[in-house]
Amino acid sequence: MSQRAYNDLWADAQLELSRILAEEQPAEQPQPQKDRVVFFQRVAMLYVRYIQILRKLQKAHELIIHPQKRRAIRKVIDSVMGRVVELKNEMVEKEFLEYHYMDDILHDMKLTPDKLEIPLPQYFPNDHSKEVQERKAMLMKIFKMVEATESLEPSTEKEMTQEEAIRVIQVAERARQGRMRSKLYEESREASLRSTNAGIESTELAAICIQKVWRGYIQRKKTKIERVKELIALGMVMDPKYLAPRPAEVALLAAEACTRLKQQEHEAAYQKAVVAVTIQLREMEGNNMSNTLKSQVREWFFKCRNVTGSFPDYPDEEDGGSAFIFAEKSPQQVLEEIAAKEDEASSNKSRGKEEQKEKRKPDKKMIDEQEEAGLKMHPSAFLSDLEGADKTFNDFWRSRDETENLSQKHDVELIKEERRKVVEDEIRVQVDEQMRQELAELKLSVDKDKGGKTKANTKKKKGSKSGKKKKKEKDLTADRTLESLCQELVEQGLLKQANDVRLQDYLGSQVVHEKAPLIKSILLVGPEGAGKKMLVHAVCQETGATLFDLSPLNTAGKYPGKSGLAMMVHVVFKVARLLQPSVIWIGDAEKMFYKKVPKEEKELDPKRLKKDLPKSLKLIKGEDRVLIIGTTEDPMSADIKSMCKMYNKILLIPRPDYGSRYIMWKELINQKGGETTKALDLSSLAKISDGYTPGHMVKAIQSVVTERRIRQQGSRPLTAAEFVTPLARIDPVFQEQEEALKNWYAKTPLGRKRVKAATGKEEEQPPVKGKGAKKKT
């Protein structure tokens, strides 16, 4: 595809975005929807449409080589992803489910289920590749150093006992005797064959025997070929020539590779141009900008003095400095706004705690009215950004003539417009410092008798008081470097390397993380082998996140005492923020919230993090890309209330259905080196493996598909019967265990809401509450 085709793809995505924005923000606000099903259908339709827009934008961003176009698309992708997250949150809140079924919507839009997969933004790992590589290099160096020190330590292996030594000798002797018996059997068999063949005198009988075997082999081979041809003609089997990549596909892949190389070249040229244009603007226009700003500020000084009789106070840096002055306002308006801000600050300080508590408490009448009115979507933090991006595209990029820019290189004039604002802001900061000094000198010389000096001093004192009130988190390791903290965590086994596992369904970027609904912690619930730990490692690999392990069994005996526990939590969260994005994994999360600690685990003290970890979790802010992921297979043994307070999201991983098991068997066998031929009945294998998790399947495949068995596949293909015996040795997920997990999930906050909605109690509650309230009054 050419660059024109990718530009058209971008234009199509923007056109669909314009339509969906017009629907989301009509001239007249729609009435609240009372029917929950109709409301969910509308939100789900928006969700699917935004995903299709995201897929188009992702494809365009991946292969457009114009650097400034890619930055414009990048902003739209961030906002669209944020809107997708918001809509997903809406569906969860209104349907009370984490998993949604949208088959009817896919059917209406004529889409296949794979179109619901959210694409992984390629720019996320690429933009952070340098940081990730530097971090990996530092951590790998620490890991190797720790491994070297551990290898030098004296081994603590136990000496072999007499019974173990006798058992080893017995195993070796029995194996030797078995080999000897096998050898004697082969020799006796060969001797008997020689004696029978010696009696055959006729060569014709030997030739007939050979012909019989050969003709049977040839006929079976021909029959097999004819059967394959028949199936190909009927369309039941794909022609082998289509399995190999076609010349057009190879040419397309080569063209995309060349496109990515051009992207890198144009990006490097763009970065050089940005630096050169910035230097040029500072040299050519810097003095004019500075003089113009100074003259405008001086003019404002004297205008204010003529209006009010005294020189004004210079706006603080937090308010924007001189940028606050030139916001198309008169001197009197600026002074009024400054005075109003001071009055608001003083009134906020004088408010009592009782008024703040009353504001925090929601009005029950208002809540009842909202519930009776109907369902509405929450205000979006991304629609305004999407509108701005859509306006920018329609006003600038859609009608832009690029006939003279066939190579799709950067536009210098665009760079000048962008960097001129940056240079102006830099100069404005310098001018503000100079003009503050000049204003102070003017006040000393002209307004000395009016007490201007004392006013400035009192304002400084107020600012210092407000600064003292801000509480800051204590840094217990302020005198230590990041490398030393990482080395300590690696030595203690709290910082680990993530396994090389990939995740296709990944969504996230810094902009989305700051504006989207904040999710600090997730709990993955499922039976053994469901893929919980693999999901944690996949998230780390796809996002380039650092993995920390705060599992109760891993932290047992480390950092003893209350002070040691506080130090451990502080160091982990400090390093996690410095090396963000970070994932803090808590395996066997139920142990932290045990109802009753088992006797054999009392010495490990699994509940030691129960109080300190939630406190540290509250300190995570929107800009901190730190996620806590807990995994558990036995949540019933934990206190459900405290566990639900700890984790924002609780995901129950379901067991795989027939279709999923069929695909898993095929993919896992191929990954291990096996071949899925007609002799391997995958359908039957998927049917009999009902109740088994992916982890159970992996164990069965590892025991069957060995190196020796892989070499034998040419003469003896794999069959389904070979996997039955290893599966029979593994206990499946019984129905009782699955029902226990479902019943536990029904007791979670989201599960309780789902049960109430299913029984119809939620719709009946508001009027009952209203009647009761009237009677009580």
PDB file of N, CA and C in Angstrom, residues 63 76 79 85 158 177 198 252 258 359-360 372 389 398 404 419 448 462 464 474 524-525 549 563 631 648 710:
ATOM      1  N   LEU A  63       2.340   2.864   9.710  1.00  0.00           N
ATOM      2  CA  LEU A  63       2.960   2.835   8.389  1.00  0.00           C
ATOM      3  C   LEU A  63       3.005   4.197   7.696  1.00  0.00           C
ATOM      4  N   VAL A  76      -4.650  11.395  18.749  1.00  0.00           N
ATOM      5  CA  VAL A  76      -6.004  10.855  18.588  1.00  0.00           C
ATOM      6  C   VAL A  76      -6.081   9.444  19.169  1.00  0.00           C
ATOM      7  N   SER A  79      -6.450   9.519  22.941  1.00  0.00           N
ATOM      8  CA  SER A  79      -7.791   9.912  23.377  1.00  0.00           C
ATOM      9  C   SER A  79      -8.820   8.824  23.094  1.00  0.00           C
ATOM     10  N   VAL A  85     -11.581   2.872  27.375  1.00  0.00           N
ATOM     11  CA  VAL A  85     -11.507   2.478  28.783  1.00  0.00           C
ATOM     12  C   VAL A  85     -12.709   3.014  29.550  1.00  0.00           C
ATOM     13  N   LYS A 158      22.305 -31.299  51.453  1.00  0.00           N
ATOM     14  CA  LYS A 158      22.408 -32.349  52.452  1.00  0.00           C
ATOM     15  C   LYS A 158      23.143 -33.560  51.881  1.00  0.00           C
ATOM     16  N   GLN A 177      20.030 -54.727  34.138  1.00  0.00           N
ATOM     17  CA  GLN A 177      19.447 -56.037  33.874  1.00  0.00           C
ATOM     18  C   GLN A 177      18.403 -55.967  32.761  1.00  0.00           C
ATOM     19  N   ALA A 198      16.508 -69.740   5.969  1.00  0.00           N
ATOM     20  CA  ALA A 198      17.433 -70.692   5.331  1.00  0.00           C
ATOM     21  C   ALA A 198      16.683 -71.790   4.591  1.00  0.00           C
ATOM     22  N   LEU A 252       4.575  -7.451   0.155  1.00  0.00           N
ATOM     23  CA  LEU A 252       3.955  -6.526   1.101  1.00  0.00           C
ATOM     24  C   LEU A 252       4.773  -6.413   2.384  1.00  0.00           C
ATOM     25  N   CYS A 258      10.572  -1.671   4.515  1.00  0.00           N
ATOM     26  CA  CYS A 258      11.191  -0.453   3.962  1.00  0.00           C
ATOM     27  C   CYS A 258      10.511   0.803   4.500  1.00  0.00           C
ATOM     28  N   LYS A 359     -20.403  18.547  52.874  1.00  0.00           N
ATOM     29  CA  LYS A 359     -20.258  18.519  51.423  1.00  0.00           C
ATOM     30  C   LYS A 359     -19.896  17.125  50.930  1.00  0.00           C
ATOM     31  N   ARG A 360     -19.099  16.420  51.726  1.00  0.00           N
ATOM     32  CA  ARG A 360     -18.696  15.079  51.308  1.00  0.00           C
ATOM     33  C   ARG A 360     -19.870  14.112  51.323  1.00  0.00           C
ATOM     34  N   GLU A 372     -34.387   7.310  40.010  1.00  0.00           N
ATOM     35  CA  GLU A 372     -35.694   7.265  39.403  1.00  0.00           C
ATOM     36  C   GLU A 372     -35.678   7.875  38.011  1.00  0.00           C
ATOM     37  N   ALA A 389      -8.849  17.318  18.415  1.00  0.00           N
ATOM     38  CA  ALA A 389      -8.109  16.605  17.379  1.00  0.00           C
ATOM     39  C   ALA A 389      -8.893  16.545  16.080  1.00  0.00           C
ATOM     40  N   ARG A 398      -6.908  17.796   6.462  1.00  0.00           N
ATOM     41  CA  ARG A 398      -7.782  17.263   5.418  1.00  0.00           C
ATOM     42  C   ARG A 398      -7.607  17.998   4.095  1.00  0.00           C
ATOM     43  N   GLU A 404       3.739  18.734  -3.560  1.00  0.00           N
ATOM     44  CA  GLU A 404       5.183  19.012  -3.615  1.00  0.00           C
ATOM     45  C   GLU A 404       5.964  18.266  -2.535  1.00  0.00           C
ATOM     46  N   ARG A 419       7.658  25.413  17.815  1.00  0.00           N
ATOM     47  CA  ARG A 419       8.799  25.776  18.646  1.00  0.00           C
ATOM     48  C   ARG A 419       8.790  27.249  19.029  1.00  0.00           C
ATOM     49  N   LYS A 448       6.769  54.123  48.191  1.00  0.00           N
ATOM     50  CA  LYS A 448       7.441  53.818  49.451  1.00  0.00           C
ATOM     51  C   LYS A 448       6.596  54.230  50.647  1.00  0.00           C
ATOM     52  N   LYS A 462       2.445  34.462  53.906  1.00  0.00           N
ATOM     53  CA  LYS A 462       1.295  33.601  53.643  1.00  0.00           C
ATOM     54  C   LYS A 462       1.684  32.434  52.759  1.00  0.00           C
ATOM     55  N   SER A 464       4.573  31.079  52.561  1.00  0.00           N
ATOM     56  CA  SER A 464       5.382  30.125  53.310  1.00  0.00           C
ATOM     57  C   SER A 464       4.534  29.274  54.221  1.00  0.00           C
ATOM     58  N   LYS A 474       7.608  10.623  53.851  1.00  0.00           N
ATOM     59  CA  LYS A 474       8.974  10.514  54.351  1.00  0.00           C
ATOM     60  C   LYS A 474       9.774   9.543  53.492  1.00  0.00           C
ATOM     61  N   LEU A 524      -6.756 -11.572  40.332  1.00  0.00           N
ATOM     62  CA  LEU A 524      -7.083 -12.627  39.373  1.00  0.00           C
ATOM     63  C   LEU A 524      -7.428 -13.887  40.145  1.00  0.00           C
ATOM     64  N   VAL A 525      -8.635 -14.366  39.958  1.00  0.00           N
ATOM     65  CA  VAL A 525      -9.129 -15.534  40.677  1.00  0.00           C
ATOM     66  C   VAL A 525      -9.370 -16.650  39.679  1.00  0.00           C
ATOM     67  N   ASP A 549       7.903  -8.971  43.559  1.00  0.00           N
ATOM     68  CA  ASP A 549       7.182 -10.106  44.144  1.00  0.00           C
ATOM     69  C   ASP A 549       7.033  -9.891  45.644  1.00  0.00           C
ATOM     70  N   SER A 563       9.807  -2.055  61.974  1.00  0.00           N
ATOM     71  CA  SER A 563      10.638  -1.114  61.216  1.00  0.00           C
ATOM     72  C   SER A 563      11.136  -1.747  59.928  1.00  0.00           C
ATOM     73  N   THR A 631      -2.967 -12.829  42.741  1.00  0.00           N
ATOM     74  CA  THR A 631      -3.476 -14.070  42.152  1.00  0.00           C
ATOM     75  C   THR A 631      -3.840 -15.024  43.283  1.00  0.00           C
ATOM     76  N   ASN A 648      -9.257  -3.116  43.555  1.00  0.00           N
ATOM     77  CA  ASN A 648     -10.305  -2.388  42.847  1.00  0.00           C
ATOM     78  C   ASN A 648     -11.090  -3.283  41.903  1.00  0.00           C
ATOM     79  N   ILE A 710       9.439 -36.498  19.010  1.00  0.00           N
ATOM     80  CA  ILE A 710       9.437 -35.584  17.858  1.00  0.00           C
ATOM     81  C   ILE A 710      10.170 -36.220  16.682  1.00  0.00           C
TER      82      ILE A 710
END
